[in-house]
Amino acid sequence: MTKSTRFKEMLQSPDLEFILEAHNGISAKIVEEAGFKGIWGSGLALSAQYGVRDNNEASWTQILEMVEFMSDATSIPIMLDGDTGYGNFNNMRRLVRKLEQRGVAAVCIEDKLFPKTNSYIRGVAQPLADVDEFCGKIKAGKDAQRDPDFCVVARVEAFVAGWGLKEALKRSEAYHDAGADAVLIHSALSVPDEIFAFMREWGDRLPVVIVPTSYYATPTELFREHGVALVIWANQMLRAAVAAMKKTAEVIHRDERLHATEDSLVPVKELFRLQGAGELEIAERLYLPCSRKSVRAVVLAASRGKELGALTEFKPKGMVALCGHPILAHIVECYNSLGVKDVLVVRGYHKERVNLSNVTYADNDDYATTGEVASLAAGLAALDPAEDAEKDLVVSYGDVLFRKYLLQLLLDSEAGFTVVVDVNWQESVNADRFADLVTCSEPCSRRLFGGQVELREMSSDLPAERVHGEWNSLFKASGERISVLRETVAELMAQPKHRAAKMSHLLNALVARGETVSVIYTTGHWLDIDSVEDLIRAGQFT
Ligand code: SPV
Ligand code: MG
């Protein structure tokens, strides 16, 4: 059912119905969430929220613009307080068309003169519109509507202007004949006498709408008994907001701090909810082609790094300073700079000395007798498996520095498992240096342009003729493959002989179980800090 059909049904239903004022998107949404079946786009509240008077100081398009936000934010019908129709019959026609285009269900126009003044400001001094002219405006509005259920409500200001019941009835009858869908009988008295006098004479000729702002103390049951169709609570949302804003502003100004107000405010999260932030998150996942999955990183930094001698006597290698900051901090910075904020560091040796901010920790307390896979297992255990499918996982070491672009290449990979392999392995591999050498499905060559290369084997003692490069420690598992990674790690860890397994064992195990481990060939730009000379070199690297 369209909004206009629902509004028409509210007007015509035998039950007394209620709509509440709103003045912008968020207040409209709150009105809907409270359970109201409709919204009053109050001229008073809309002008007041702009900080101007209810005298048509805001242009009709400015009103229309705000009503569009209200309409977009809600699914219940809105009746706009269209004042006098913002001009003559011609302006009224255009108004109706524009309201229909914006999903507004109804408009109420009042029989005063443009520019109007609010009925509570010197009401009796206000001139009323000529009846025939106003009837022409109603007819023009009804003829302009394309949606048969759009409603035009004619507001009778005879009581407000001091003309009494006879004039009110005469005008109501004329507006009825002109095609109005309902009449709004307004009264500025503090008692409902004028309204009830009208209702007794009017009967059920056309639905009657009322605005009990000034006669607010009247029991609602009496409106029901007198056959009123629709009650407009016309300005309570804005008045509530103003009361709360005044109090909040005064207290914050007085205290120069926020503690006294915080409890009386909605949390910022509630604003996000009302704005529909959750829907956008879902939509981004659906529609953003380049929205990479969010990524978690695990940095293995449990071992001491005793090659660095005294430097690692009281702290692990990752905490040794490089240009004033721990090696680990440089690594975390590299992750962060590419948007990877979720970094988990696996600690072991002197774990109390690993105190970086912005990272989470897992511990491998058996670091002295276990290896990298045990550390990875500790890291995986600390990662919420519920997030596995939606987040890729990057693993690297706490003592290996790499240029940002290498991480970027890895993040861009769409493969299930990916390793970054340096083809310049001969440059730095010598007798004393441990290196994870790899054999791949194909060596790096120009012919490879666009082709996929897979890891076949990783070992520190491959014969030179089978070496296609050296793994630089960067490894990624896509979200879909993390369960396989978890299984493979668990299988290795279940066997005592693999207690000290290195990452190369894990990669070989993945290959052995038929998983494709994709290879990205690169050349240099990373540094495994294994000696004091490496550390000195790293100073130039950062
Ligand atoms: C409004 O809410 O703007 C109205 C009702 O027109 S009243 O303020 O009572 O005139
Ligand atoms: Mg008004």
Coordinates of C-alpha atoms and ligand atoms in Angstrom, one line a residue:
M1 CA 0.0 0.0 0.0
T2 CA 1.4 3.4 -0.9
K3 CA 1.9 6.1 1.8
S4 CA -0.9 8.2 0.3
T5 CA -3.3 5.2 0.4
R6 CA -2.4 4.6 4.0
F7 CA -3.0 8.2 4.9
K8 CA -6.3 8.3 3.1
E9 CA -7.4 5.2 5.0
M10 CA -6.3 6.9 8.3
L11 CA -8.5 9.9 7.5
Q12 CA -11.5 7.8 6.5
S13 CA -11.2 5.1 9.2
P14 CA -13.8 5.1 11.9
D15 CA -11.0 5.1 14.6
L16 CA -9.4 8.2 16.0
E17 CA -5.9 8.4 14.5
F18 CA -2.8 10.4 15.5
I19 CA 0.2 11.9 13.8
L20 CA 3.1 13.6 15.4
E21 CA 5.2 16.5 14.3
A22 CA 8.7 16.0 12.8
H23 CA 11.0 18.6 11.4
N24 CA 13.9 16.7 9.8
G25 CA 15.0 13.2 8.8
I26 CA 16.1 12.0 12.2
S27 CA 13.0 13.3 14.1
A28 CA 10.8 11.8 11.4
K29 CA 12.5 8.5 11.9
I30 CA 12.1 8.7 15.7
V31 CA 8.3 9.4 15.2
E32 CA 8.0 6.3 13.1
E33 CA 10.0 4.1 15.5
A34 CA 7.7 5.3 18.3
G35 CA 4.9 3.6 16.5
F36 CA 3.1 6.5 14.9
K37 CA 1.2 5.8 11.6
G38 CA 1.9 9.2 10.2
I39 CA 4.0 12.4 10.4
W40 CA 3.0 16.1 10.5
G41 CA 5.5 18.2 8.6
S42 CA 4.8 21.3 10.8
G43 CA 5.4 24.7 9.3
L44 CA 6.2 26.1 12.7
A45 CA 8.7 23.3 13.5
L46 CA 10.3 23.3 10.0
S47 CA 10.8 27.1 10.1
A48 CA 12.0 27.0 13.7
Q49 CA 14.6 24.3 13.0
Y50 CA 15.9 26.6 10.3
G51 CA 16.0 29.4 12.9
V52 CA 13.5 31.6 11.1
R53 CA 9.9 32.7 11.8
D54 CA 6.8 30.9 10.8
N55 CA 6.0 33.6 8.3
N56 CA 7.1 32.0 5.0
E57 CA 10.7 33.2 5.6
A58 CA 12.0 29.8 4.6
S59 CA 11.2 29.4 0.9
W60 CA 8.8 26.7 -0.2
T61 CA 11.7 24.8 -1.9
Q62 CA 13.6 24.9 1.4
I63 CA 10.6 23.3 3.1
L64 CA 10.3 20.8 0.3
E65 CA 13.9 19.8 0.6
M66 CA 13.6 19.0 4.3
V67 CA 10.4 17.1 3.8
E68 CA 12.2 15.0 1.2
F69 CA 14.8 14.0 3.8
M70 CA 11.9 13.2 6.1
S71 CA 10.2 11.1 3.5
D72 CA 13.4 9.3 2.5
A73 CA 14.1 8.4 6.2
T74 CA 10.7 6.9 6.9
S75 CA 8.1 4.5 5.5
I76 CA 4.9 6.1 7.1
P77 CA 2.9 8.8 5.4
I78 CA 3.7 12.5 5.8
M79 CA 1.2 15.3 5.7
L80 CA 3.0 18.6 5.0
D81 CA 1.7 21.8 6.5
G82 CA 1.6 23.7 3.2
D83 CA 0.7 27.0 4.9
T84 CA -1.4 28.9 2.3
G85 CA 0.0 26.9 -0.6
Y86 CA 2.9 29.4 -1.0
G87 CA 1.0 31.6 -3.4
N88 CA -2.1 31.2 -5.5
F89 CA -3.7 28.2 -7.3
N90 CA -0.8 28.0 -9.7
N91 CA 1.8 27.7 -6.9
M92 CA -0.5 25.1 -5.3
R93 CA -0.6 22.9 -8.4
R94 CA 3.2 22.9 -8.6
L95 CA 3.4 22.2 -4.8
V96 CA 1.2 19.1 -5.1
R97 CA 3.2 17.7 -8.0
K98 CA 6.5 18.2 -6.2
L99 CA 5.1 16.6 -3.0
E100 CA 3.9 13.6 -4.9
Q101 CA 7.4 13.2 -6.5
R102 CA 8.9 13.2 -3.1
G103 CA 6.6 10.6 -1.7
V104 CA 4.6 13.0 0.6
A105 CA 1.1 11.7 1.1
A106 CA -0.9 14.8 1.8
V107 CA -0.8 18.6 2.1
C108 CA -2.8 20.8 4.4
I109 CA -3.4 24.4 3.3
E110 CA -5.0 27.1 5.4
D111 CA -7.4 29.9 4.4
K112 CA -5.1 32.8 5.3
L113 CA -3.0 35.1 3.1
F114 CA 0.6 34.7 2.0
P115 CA 2.9 35.4 3.8
K116 CA 1.1 33.8 6.7
T117 CA 1.7 34.2 10.4
N118 CA 1.4 31.4 13.0
S119 CA -2.1 31.1 14.4
Y120 CA -0.9 31.6 17.9
I121 CA 0.5 35.0 17.1
R122 CA -2.3 37.6 17.1
G123 CA -4.6 35.2 15.5
V124 CA -7.7 37.4 15.6
A125 CA -5.8 40.1 13.7
Q126 CA -5.1 37.9 10.7
P127 CA -7.1 38.3 7.5
L128 CA -8.8 35.2 6.0
A129 CA -8.6 34.2 2.4
D130 CA -11.5 34.9 0.1
V131 CA -13.6 31.7 0.1
D132 CA -13.8 31.4 -3.6
E133 CA -10.2 32.1 -4.1
F134 CA -9.3 29.4 -1.6
C135 CA -11.8 26.9 -3.2
G136 CA -10.0 27.5 -6.5
K137 CA -6.7 26.6 -4.8
I138 CA -8.2 23.4 -3.4
K139 CA -9.6 22.5 -6.8
A140 CA -6.3 23.2 -8.6
G141 CA -4.5 21.0 -6.1
K142 CA -6.9 18.1 -6.5
D143 CA -6.8 18.4 -10.3
A144 CA -3.0 18.5 -10.3
Q145 CA -2.5 15.3 -8.3
R146 CA -1.6 12.2 -10.3
D147 CA -1.9 9.8 -7.4
P148 CA -5.6 9.3 -6.8
D149 CA -5.0 8.9 -3.0
F150 CA -3.0 12.0 -2.5
C151 CA -5.0 14.1 0.0
V152 CA -5.6 17.8 0.2
V153 CA -6.8 18.9 3.7
A154 CA -8.4 22.3 4.0
R155 CA -7.7 24.2 7.2
V156 CA -10.3 26.5 8.5
E157 CA -9.0 29.5 10.5
A158 CA -12.4 31.1 11.1
F159 CA -12.2 30.4 14.9
V160 CA -8.6 31.6 15.2
A161 CA -9.5 34.8 13.4
G162 CA -12.5 35.4 15.6
W163 CA -15.3 34.8 13.0
G164 CA -17.1 32.1 15.0
L165 CA -19.0 28.9 14.3
K166 CA -21.2 30.1 11.4
E167 CA -18.2 31.2 9.3
A168 CA -16.3 28.0 10.2
L169 CA -19.2 25.9 9.0
K170 CA -19.8 28.0 5.8
R171 CA -16.1 27.7 4.9
S172 CA -15.9 24.0 5.7
E173 CA -18.9 23.3 3.5
A174 CA -17.4 25.3 0.6
Y175 CA -14.0 23.5 0.9
H176 CA -15.9 20.2 1.0
D177 CA -17.6 21.1 -2.2
A178 CA -14.3 22.2 -3.8
G179 CA -13.0 18.6 -3.3
A180 CA -11.0 18.7 0.0
D181 CA -10.4 15.3 1.5
A182 CA -10.8 16.6 5.1
V183 CA -11.1 19.8 7.0
L184 CA -8.8 20.9 9.7
I185 CA -10.7 23.0 12.3
H186 CA -8.2 25.0 14.2
S187 CA -8.8 26.8 17.6
A188 CA -6.4 28.8 19.7
L189 CA -8.5 28.5 22.9
S190 CA -7.3 26.5 25.9
V191 CA -10.5 24.6 25.9
P192 CA -12.0 22.5 23.1
D193 CA -15.4 24.3 23.1
E194 CA -15.1 25.7 19.6
I195 CA -14.0 22.4 18.2
F196 CA -16.8 20.4 19.9
A197 CA -19.4 23.0 18.9
F198 CA -18.2 22.5 15.3
M199 CA -18.3 18.7 15.5
R200 CA -21.9 18.7 16.8
E201 CA -23.0 20.7 13.7
W202 CA -20.7 19.1 11.2
G203 CA -21.4 15.5 11.9
D204 CA -19.6 13.2 9.5
R205 CA -19.8 15.2 6.3
L206 CA -16.0 15.0 5.8
P207 CA -13.3 13.8 8.2
V208 CA -12.2 16.4 10.7
V209 CA -8.6 17.0 11.7
I210 CA -7.7 18.9 14.9
V211 CA -4.5 20.4 16.5
P212 CA -4.9 20.4 20.3
T213 CA -1.8 22.4 21.1
S214 CA -3.6 25.0 23.2
Y215 CA -6.4 22.8 24.5
Y216 CA -3.8 20.1 25.3
A217 CA -5.4 19.2 28.6
T218 CA -8.5 17.8 26.9
P219 CA -8.9 14.0 27.5
T220 CA -8.4 12.3 24.2
E221 CA -11.5 10.2 24.8
L222 CA -13.6 13.3 24.2
F223 CA -12.1 13.8 20.7
R224 CA -13.1 10.2 20.0
E225 CA -16.6 10.8 21.3
H226 CA -17.0 13.8 19.1
G227 CA -16.1 11.9 16.0
V228 CA -12.7 13.6 15.3
A229 CA -10.8 11.6 12.6
L230 CA -7.3 12.7 13.1
V231 CA -5.3 14.4 15.9
I232 CA -2.2 16.3 15.0
W233 CA 0.3 16.6 17.9
A234 CA 1.8 19.5 16.1
N235 CA 5.1 20.6 17.7
Q236 CA 6.1 18.4 20.6
M237 CA 9.2 16.9 19.0
L238 CA 10.8 20.2 18.3
R239 CA 9.9 21.6 21.8
A240 CA 11.4 18.5 23.4
A241 CA 14.6 18.9 21.4
V242 CA 14.8 22.6 22.2
A243 CA 14.3 21.9 26.0
A244 CA 17.1 19.2 25.9
M245 CA 19.4 21.3 23.8
K246 CA 19.1 24.3 26.0
K247 CA 19.8 22.3 29.1
T248 CA 22.8 20.5 27.5
A249 CA 24.3 23.7 26.1
E250 CA 24.0 25.5 29.5
V251 CA 25.6 22.7 31.5
I252 CA 28.5 22.1 29.0
H253 CA 29.1 25.9 28.9
R254 CA 29.1 26.1 32.7
D255 CA 31.2 23.0 33.4
E256 CA 33.7 23.2 30.5
R257 CA 33.5 19.5 30.5
L258 CA 31.1 16.7 29.5
H259 CA 30.7 14.4 32.5
A260 CA 27.4 15.9 33.7
T261 CA 25.6 15.6 30.4
E262 CA 26.9 12.3 29.1
D263 CA 24.3 10.1 30.8
S264 CA 21.4 12.1 29.5
L265 CA 22.5 11.8 25.9
V266 CA 22.0 9.0 23.4
P267 CA 25.3 7.3 22.6
V268 CA 26.9 8.3 19.3
K269 CA 26.2 4.7 18.2
E270 CA 22.5 5.4 18.4
L271 CA 22.9 8.2 15.9
F272 CA 24.7 5.7 13.6
R273 CA 21.8 3.3 14.0
L274 CA 19.2 6.0 13.2
Q275 CA 21.2 7.0 10.2
G276 CA 21.3 3.4 8.9
A277 CA 25.0 2.9 9.1
G278 CA 24.6 -0.9 9.3
E279 CA 22.8 -1.0 5.9
L280 CA 25.7 0.9 4.3
E281 CA 28.2 -1.7 5.6
I282 CA 26.2 -4.5 4.0
A283 CA 25.8 -2.6 0.8
E284 CA 29.5 -1.9 0.6
R285 CA 30.2 -5.6 0.8
L286 CA 27.7 -6.2 -2.0
Y287 CA 28.6 -3.4 -4.4
L288 CA 32.1 -2.0 -3.9
P289 CA 34.1 -3.9 -6.5
C290 CA 37.5 -2.9 -5.1
S291 CA 36.5 -3.1 -1.5
R292 CA 39.1 -5.5 -0.3
K293 CA 38.2 -7.8 2.6
S294 CA 39.4 -6.5 5.8
V295 CA 42.7 -8.1 6.8
R296 CA 44.1 -9.4 10.0
A297 CA 47.9 -9.7 10.5
V298 CA 49.8 -12.0 12.7
V299 CA 53.4 -11.1 13.4
L300 CA 55.5 -13.9 14.8
A301 CA 57.9 -12.4 17.3
A302 CA 58.3 -15.0 20.1
S303 CA 62.0 -15.9 19.7
R304 CA 64.9 -14.1 21.3
G305 CA 67.2 -13.6 18.3
K306 CA 70.3 -14.5 20.1
E307 CA 72.5 -13.7 17.1
L308 CA 72.2 -10.1 18.3
G309 CA 74.0 -10.9 21.5
A310 CA 73.7 -8.4 24.3
L311 CA 71.1 -6.4 22.4
T312 CA 68.6 -9.2 23.1
E313 CA 69.7 -10.1 26.5
F314 CA 66.6 -8.5 28.1
K315 CA 64.3 -8.1 25.3
P316 CA 63.3 -10.0 22.1
K317 CA 64.7 -9.0 18.7
G318 CA 61.5 -7.3 17.7
M319 CA 62.0 -4.7 20.5
V320 CA 65.5 -3.8 19.5
A321 CA 65.5 -0.1 18.5
L322 CA 66.0 0.9 14.9
C323 CA 66.1 4.7 14.3
G324 CA 64.6 5.2 17.8
H325 CA 61.7 2.7 17.5
P326 CA 61.5 -1.0 18.0
I327 CA 61.8 -3.1 14.8
L328 CA 58.2 -4.4 15.5
A329 CA 56.9 -0.8 15.5
H330 CA 58.3 -0.3 12.0
I331 CA 56.6 -3.4 10.9
V332 CA 53.2 -2.5 12.5
E333 CA 53.5 0.9 11.0
C334 CA 53.9 -0.6 7.5
Y335 CA 50.7 -2.7 8.1
N336 CA 48.8 0.3 9.4
S337 CA 49.8 2.5 6.5
L338 CA 48.1 0.1 4.1
G339 CA 44.9 0.0 6.2
V340 CA 45.7 -3.2 8.1
K341 CA 44.8 -2.1 11.7
D342 CA 44.1 -5.5 13.1
V343 CA 47.7 -6.6 14.0
L344 CA 48.3 -9.4 16.5
V345 CA 51.9 -9.9 17.8
V346 CA 52.8 -13.3 19.1
R347 CA 55.2 -12.8 22.0
G348 CA 57.4 -15.3 23.9
Y349 CA 60.9 -14.3 25.0
H350 CA 60.7 -11.4 27.5
K351 CA 57.1 -10.9 26.6
E352 CA 56.7 -8.2 29.3
R353 CA 59.0 -6.0 27.2
V354 CA 56.8 -6.1 24.2
N355 CA 54.6 -3.1 24.8
L356 CA 53.5 -1.6 21.5
S357 CA 50.2 0.2 21.4
N358 CA 47.6 -0.4 18.8
V359 CA 48.3 -4.2 18.6
T360 CA 46.8 -7.2 20.3
Y361 CA 48.9 -10.0 21.7
A362 CA 49.0 -13.7 21.9
D363 CA 51.7 -15.6 23.8
N364 CA 53.8 -18.6 22.9
D365 CA 55.2 -19.4 26.4
D366 CA 57.0 -22.5 25.0
Y367 CA 59.0 -20.3 22.6
A368 CA 62.3 -21.8 23.7
T369 CA 61.4 -25.4 22.7
T370 CA 58.9 -24.7 19.9
G371 CA 59.0 -23.0 16.5
E372 CA 57.1 -20.6 14.2
V373 CA 54.2 -22.9 13.6
A374 CA 53.6 -23.2 17.4
S375 CA 53.6 -19.4 17.5
L376 CA 51.2 -19.2 14.6
A377 CA 49.0 -21.7 16.4
A378 CA 49.0 -19.4 19.5
G379 CA 48.1 -16.4 17.2
L380 CA 45.3 -18.3 15.4
A381 CA 43.9 -19.4 18.7
A382 CA 43.5 -15.7 19.7
L383 CA 41.7 -14.8 16.5
D384 CA 38.0 -15.1 16.5
P385 CA 37.1 -18.0 14.1
A386 CA 33.7 -16.3 13.4
E387 CA 35.6 -13.6 11.5
D388 CA 37.7 -16.0 9.5
A389 CA 35.6 -16.1 6.4
E390 CA 35.3 -12.4 6.0
K391 CA 38.9 -11.4 6.8
D392 CA 42.1 -12.4 5.0
L393 CA 45.1 -13.2 7.1
V394 CA 48.7 -12.1 6.6
V395 CA 51.5 -13.7 8.5
S396 CA 55.0 -12.2 8.7
Y397 CA 58.0 -12.2 11.1
G398 CA 58.9 -9.7 13.8
D399 CA 62.4 -9.4 12.5
V400 CA 61.8 -9.0 8.8
L401 CA 61.4 -5.5 7.3
F402 CA 59.8 -5.1 3.9
R403 CA 58.9 -2.3 1.6
K404 CA 55.3 -1.4 1.7
Y405 CA 54.7 -2.3 -1.9
L406 CA 55.6 -5.9 -1.2
L407 CA 52.8 -6.1 1.4
Q408 CA 50.5 -4.3 -1.1
L409 CA 51.2 -7.0 -3.7
L410 CA 50.3 -9.6 -1.2
L411 CA 47.1 -7.9 -0.1
D412 CA 46.1 -7.6 -3.8
S413 CA 46.4 -11.3 -4.4
E414 CA 43.1 -13.1 -4.8
A415 CA 44.6 -16.6 -4.4
G416 CA 43.7 -18.9 -1.5
F417 CA 47.3 -19.0 -0.2
T418 CA 50.1 -16.6 -1.4
V419 CA 53.8 -16.2 -0.7
V420 CA 56.1 -13.5 -1.8
V421 CA 59.3 -14.9 -3.3
D422 CA 62.5 -12.9 -4.0
V423 CA 64.3 -14.0 -7.2
N424 CA 67.5 -12.2 -6.1
W425 CA 68.1 -14.9 -3.6
Q426 CA 71.8 -15.4 -4.6
E427 CA 72.6 -11.8 -3.6
S428 CA 72.4 -12.5 0.1
V429 CA 72.4 -16.2 0.7
N430 CA 75.8 -17.3 2.0
A431 CA 77.0 -20.1 4.1
D432 CA 76.0 -18.6 7.4
R433 CA 72.6 -17.3 6.5
F434 CA 69.5 -19.4 6.9
A435 CA 67.2 -18.9 3.9
D436 CA 63.8 -20.4 3.0
L437 CA 64.6 -21.3 -0.6
V438 CA 61.8 -22.3 -2.9
T439 CA 61.1 -24.4 -6.0
C440 CA 58.1 -23.2 -7.9
S441 CA 56.0 -24.5 -10.9
E442 CA 58.1 -22.2 -13.1
P443 CA 61.0 -19.9 -12.7
C444 CA 60.5 -16.2 -12.9
S445 CA 60.8 -15.0 -16.5
R446 CA 59.3 -12.6 -19.0
R447 CA 57.1 -15.3 -20.3
L448 CA 55.3 -15.4 -17.0
F449 CA 53.5 -12.2 -17.7
G450 CA 50.0 -12.7 -16.2
G451 CA 50.5 -16.4 -15.5
Q452 CA 50.1 -18.1 -12.2
V453 CA 53.1 -19.6 -10.4
E454 CA 52.7 -22.1 -7.6
L455 CA 54.9 -23.2 -4.8
R456 CA 56.2 -26.7 -5.1
E457 CA 58.7 -26.9 -2.2
M458 CA 60.3 -24.8 0.4
S459 CA 63.6 -25.7 2.2
S460 CA 66.8 -24.3 3.4
D461 CA 68.9 -26.8 1.5
L462 CA 67.6 -27.1 -2.0
P463 CA 70.2 -27.8 -4.6
A464 CA 71.0 -24.5 -6.4
E465 CA 69.6 -25.7 -9.8
R466 CA 66.2 -26.1 -8.2
V467 CA 66.1 -22.8 -6.4
H468 CA 63.7 -20.3 -8.0
G469 CA 63.9 -17.8 -5.2
E470 CA 63.8 -17.1 -1.5
W471 CA 60.6 -16.7 0.5
N472 CA 60.7 -13.3 2.1
S473 CA 58.4 -14.3 5.0
L474 CA 55.2 -12.7 3.7
F475 CA 52.4 -15.1 3.6
K476 CA 48.7 -14.6 3.1
A477 CA 45.7 -16.9 3.5
S478 CA 42.4 -15.7 2.1
G479 CA 39.4 -15.8 4.4
E480 CA 38.0 -18.9 2.6
R481 CA 41.2 -20.9 3.3
I482 CA 41.8 -20.0 6.9
S483 CA 39.9 -23.0 8.1
V484 CA 42.3 -25.2 6.0
L485 CA 45.2 -23.3 7.5
R486 CA 43.9 -23.9 11.0
E487 CA 43.5 -27.6 10.3
T488 CA 47.0 -27.9 8.8
V489 CA 48.5 -26.1 11.8
A490 CA 46.6 -28.3 14.2
E491 CA 47.7 -31.5 12.4
L492 CA 51.4 -30.4 12.6
M493 CA 51.1 -29.4 16.2
A494 CA 49.5 -32.7 17.1
Q495 CA 52.7 -34.6 16.2
P496 CA 55.5 -34.2 18.8
K497 CA 58.1 -34.4 16.1
H498 CA 56.7 -31.2 14.6
R499 CA 56.8 -29.3 17.8
A500 CA 59.5 -27.0 16.6
A501 CA 58.1 -26.8 13.0
K502 CA 59.0 -23.8 10.9
M503 CA 56.7 -21.9 8.6
S504 CA 58.4 -23.8 5.7
H505 CA 57.0 -27.1 7.2
L506 CA 53.6 -25.6 7.2
L507 CA 53.8 -24.3 3.6
N508 CA 55.1 -27.7 2.4
A509 CA 52.2 -29.4 4.3
L510 CA 49.7 -27.2 2.5
V511 CA 51.2 -28.1 -0.8
A512 CA 51.2 -31.8 0.2
R513 CA 47.5 -31.7 0.9
G514 CA 46.9 -30.4 -2.6
E515 CA 46.4 -26.7 -1.7
T516 CA 47.6 -24.2 -4.3
V517 CA 50.1 -21.8 -2.8
S518 CA 50.4 -19.0 -5.3
V519 CA 53.8 -17.2 -5.7
I520 CA 54.4 -13.5 -6.3
Y521 CA 57.9 -13.0 -7.7
T522 CA 59.7 -9.9 -6.6
T523 CA 63.2 -8.6 -6.5
G524 CA 64.7 -7.5 -3.1
H525 CA 63.5 -4.7 -0.9
W526 CA 63.2 -6.7 2.3
L527 CA 65.6 -7.4 5.1
D528 CA 65.8 -10.3 7.5
I529 CA 67.6 -8.9 10.6
D530 CA 69.8 -11.8 11.7
S531 CA 73.0 -10.0 12.7
V532 CA 74.3 -6.7 14.0
E533 CA 75.4 -5.9 10.4
D534 CA 71.8 -6.5 9.3
L535 CA 70.7 -4.1 12.0
I536 CA 73.0 -1.4 10.7
R537 CA 71.8 -2.0 7.2
A538 CA 68.2 -1.8 8.5
G539 CA 69.0 1.7 9.7
Q540 CA 69.2 2.8 6.0
F541 CA 66.3 0.6 5.1
T542 CA 63.7 2.4 7.2
Ligands
SPV1 C1 2.1 24.1 12.5 O1 2.4 23.1 13.2 O2 2.9 24.7 11.9 C2 0.7 24.5 12.5 C3 -0.1 24.3 13.6 O3 0.3 25.0 11.5 S1 -0.1 25.7 14.5 O4 1.2 26.0 14.9 O5 -1.0 25.5 15.6 O6 -0.7 26.8 13.7
MG2 MG 1.7 25.8 10.4

